[in-house]
């Protein structure tokens, strides 16, 4: 990286754990960032009894699947940008195709396929072992903002510290 500041992709790859651990609900749900490439990211959430949406069948709650898809879209956007920006979900459409089966982890994969000055667009998929049988798919639009507009604290403070070389 030399004298230039790290790119968002380099930051995400180097500090991958932060992108799940510093978001309270992602940490509570146990999201694990598995892989990050330019404009793409993959995460995993292990099946747990407390994440079940239907006690009778043991399938994972739809809210958990929505949450991991939303989160991994944000990581894919960060990995697509040339400079770090904060983001907020503007629109996220989820199409559920089958249940997240009892005892099986969910893999979430996202790609950021277009970025404008103020909005990023994503596609994402949730599945078990492979994308052969999709559990849910998503498409989203996310507002991009200058991180200096946000109050200090939480994940943004950590990212600013990393950018400023304090971490």
Short mmCIF file of C-alpha atoms in Angstrom, two decimals:
data_model
loop_
_atom_site.label_atom_id
_atom_site.label_comp_id
_atom_site.label_asym_id
_atom_site.label_seq_id
_atom_site.Cartn_x
_atom_site.Cartn_y
_atom_site.Cartn_z
CA UNK A 1 0.00 0.00 0.00
CA UNK A 2 3.00 2.32 0.44
CA UNK A 3 2.24 5.99 1.07
CA UNK A 4 -1.25 5.94 -0.41
CA UNK A 5 -4.22 5.31 1.83
CA UNK A 6 -5.68 1.82 1.64
CA UNK A 7 -8.60 1.25 -0.71
CA UNK A 8 -11.93 0.16 0.75
CA UNK A 9 -11.36 -3.32 -0.70
CA UNK A 10 -7.97 -3.56 1.04
CA UNK A 11 -9.56 -2.39 4.32
CA UNK A 12 -12.37 -4.92 4.08
CA UNK A 13 -9.94 -7.74 3.31
CA UNK A 14 -7.51 -6.76 6.09
CA UNK A 15 -10.14 -6.02 8.73
CA UNK A 16 -12.87 -8.46 7.61
CA UNK A 17 -13.83 -9.40 11.16
CA UNK A 18 -14.75 -5.74 11.90
CA UNK A 19 -17.43 -5.71 9.23
CA UNK A 20 -19.42 -8.28 11.17
CA UNK A 21 -18.29 -7.78 14.78
CA UNK A 22 -18.88 -4.02 14.93
CA UNK A 23 -22.45 -4.20 13.63
CA UNK A 24 -24.35 -5.25 16.77
CA UNK A 25 -27.11 -7.28 15.10
CA UNK A 26 -24.65 -8.97 12.70
CA UNK A 27 -22.50 -9.94 15.67
CA UNK A 28 -25.52 -11.16 17.68
CA UNK A 29 -26.74 -13.28 14.77
CA UNK A 30 -23.25 -14.75 14.30
CA UNK A 31 -22.52 -13.60 10.76
CA UNK A 32 -19.09 -14.62 9.50
CA UNK A 33 -17.44 -12.93 6.52
CA UNK A 34 -16.03 -15.75 4.38
CA UNK A 35 -14.60 -14.07 1.27
CA UNK A 36 -14.23 -10.59 -0.22
CA UNK A 37 -13.19 -9.70 -3.76
CA UNK A 38 -13.65 -6.56 -5.84
CA UNK A 39 -17.41 -5.78 -5.70
CA UNK A 40 -18.27 -9.25 -4.29
CA UNK A 41 -18.60 -10.75 -0.83
CA UNK A 42 -19.69 -13.99 0.79
CA UNK A 43 -20.83 -14.49 4.39
CA UNK A 44 -22.25 -17.34 6.42
CA UNK A 45 -24.65 -17.70 9.31
CA UNK A 46 -24.74 -20.98 11.18
CA UNK A 47 -28.10 -22.55 11.97
CA UNK A 48 -28.89 -22.11 15.65
CA UNK A 49 -31.99 -22.95 17.64
CA UNK A 50 -32.47 -19.30 18.63
CA UNK A 51 -32.57 -18.28 14.94
CA UNK A 52 -35.50 -20.57 14.14
CA UNK A 53 -38.59 -18.90 12.73
CA UNK A 54 -40.95 -21.89 12.98
CA UNK A 55 -40.47 -24.15 15.99
CA UNK A 56 -42.45 -26.96 14.36
CA UNK A 57 -40.20 -27.26 11.29
CA UNK A 58 -36.97 -25.73 12.64
CA UNK A 59 -36.45 -23.52 9.57
CA UNK A 60 -34.37 -20.38 9.94
CA UNK A 61 -36.30 -17.15 10.41
CA UNK A 62 -36.79 -15.02 7.31
CA UNK A 63 -35.54 -11.97 9.22
CA UNK A 64 -32.14 -13.62 9.69
CA UNK A 65 -31.93 -14.27 5.96
CA UNK A 66 -32.97 -10.70 5.15
CA UNK A 67 -30.40 -9.37 7.62
CA UNK A 68 -27.48 -11.32 6.21
CA UNK A 69 -28.42 -10.37 2.63
CA UNK A 70 -28.63 -6.69 3.60
CA UNK A 71 -25.32 -6.86 5.45
CA UNK A 72 -23.40 -8.70 2.74
CA UNK A 73 -24.69 -6.24 0.12
CA UNK A 74 -23.08 -3.47 2.18
CA UNK A 75 -19.78 -5.33 2.29
CA UNK A 76 -19.87 -5.90 -1.49
CA UNK A 77 -20.49 -2.17 -1.98
CA UNK A 78 -17.52 -1.28 0.24
CA UNK A 79 -15.41 -3.67 -1.82
CA UNK A 80 -16.53 -1.93 -5.04
CA UNK A 81 -15.74 1.66 -4.03
CA UNK A 82 -12.54 3.58 -4.69
CA UNK A 83 -12.99 5.68 -1.55
CA UNK A 84 -14.77 4.72 1.63
CA UNK A 85 -18.40 5.86 1.98
CA UNK A 86 -21.02 5.13 4.56
CA UNK A 87 -24.24 3.65 3.25
CA UNK A 88 -27.87 3.22 4.09
CA UNK A 89 -30.36 0.80 2.58
CA UNK A 90 -32.83 2.62 0.35
CA UNK A 91 -34.61 -0.40 -1.07
CA UNK A 92 -34.11 -4.13 -0.58
CA UNK A 93 -36.38 -6.61 -2.30
CA UNK A 94 -36.21 -10.19 -1.07
CA UNK A 95 -37.76 -13.10 -2.97
CA UNK A 96 -38.06 -16.19 -0.78
CA UNK A 97 -38.01 -19.42 -2.76
CA UNK A 98 -37.73 -22.13 -0.13
CA UNK A 99 -37.11 -22.38 3.61
CA UNK A 100 -33.70 -22.21 5.23
CA UNK A 101 -33.76 -25.82 6.39
CA UNK A 102 -33.32 -27.04 9.92
CA UNK A 103 -29.70 -27.68 10.89
CA UNK A 104 -28.23 -26.15 7.71
CA UNK A 105 -26.10 -23.01 7.55
CA UNK A 106 -27.02 -20.18 5.19
CA UNK A 107 -24.42 -18.81 2.79
CA UNK A 108 -25.06 -15.29 1.49
CA UNK A 109 -23.32 -13.98 -1.61
CA UNK A 110 -23.61 -10.45 -2.98
CA UNK A 111 -22.30 -8.41 -5.88
CA UNK A 112 -22.33 -4.68 -6.39
CA UNK A 113 -22.98 -4.29 -10.10
CA UNK A 114 -23.37 -0.50 -10.49
CA UNK A 115 -22.30 2.57 -8.54
CA UNK A 116 -23.29 6.19 -9.15
CA UNK A 117 -22.12 9.23 -7.21
CA UNK A 118 -24.79 8.69 -4.55
CA UNK A 119 -26.35 5.22 -5.02
CA UNK A 120 -25.01 1.66 -5.30
CA UNK A 121 -26.97 -1.28 -6.73
CA UNK A 122 -26.62 -4.91 -5.65
CA UNK A 123 -27.81 -8.46 -6.28
CA UNK A 124 -27.57 -11.16 -3.63
CA UNK A 125 -28.41 -14.80 -3.00
CA UNK A 126 -28.90 -16.96 0.09
CA UNK A 127 -28.45 -20.71 -0.18
CA UNK A 128 -27.19 -23.75 1.67
CA UNK A 129 -24.04 -25.37 0.24
CA UNK A 130 -24.34 -24.24 -3.38
CA UNK A 131 -26.35 -21.80 -5.49
CA UNK A 132 -28.08 -24.76 -7.18
CA UNK A 133 -31.09 -24.32 -4.89
CA UNK A 134 -31.51 -20.70 -3.85
CA UNK A 135 -33.28 -20.06 -0.54
CA UNK A 136 -33.77 -16.35 -1.31
CA UNK A 137 -32.57 -13.74 -3.76
CA UNK A 138 -32.35 -9.99 -3.29
CA UNK A 139 -31.84 -6.80 -5.21
CA UNK A 140 -31.04 -3.56 -3.47
CA UNK A 141 -30.28 0.12 -3.78
CA UNK A 142 -28.11 1.82 -1.15
CA UNK A 143 -27.47 5.53 -0.52
CA UNK A 144 -23.79 6.45 -0.40
CA UNK A 145 -22.68 9.22 1.95
CA UNK A 146 -19.51 10.98 3.03
CA UNK A 147 -18.51 9.22 6.29
CA UNK A 148 -17.54 12.56 7.84
CA UNK A 149 -21.25 13.46 7.97
CA UNK A 150 -21.90 10.78 10.57
CA UNK A 151 -21.39 11.06 14.30
CA UNK A 152 -18.40 9.30 15.78
CA UNK A 153 -18.81 5.91 17.39
CA UNK A 154 -19.45 2.33 16.38
CA UNK A 155 -18.24 0.89 13.10
CA UNK A 156 -17.75 4.31 11.48
CA UNK A 157 -15.31 5.38 14.21
CA UNK A 158 -13.31 2.19 13.72
CA UNK A 159 -13.18 2.70 9.94
CA UNK A 160 -12.06 6.32 10.43
CA UNK A 161 -9.33 5.15 12.83
CA UNK A 162 -8.13 2.60 10.28
CA UNK A 163 -8.12 5.21 7.51
CA UNK A 164 -6.23 7.62 9.75
CA UNK A 165 -3.67 4.93 10.62
CA UNK A 166 -4.65 4.67 14.29
CA UNK A 167 -5.57 0.96 14.08
#
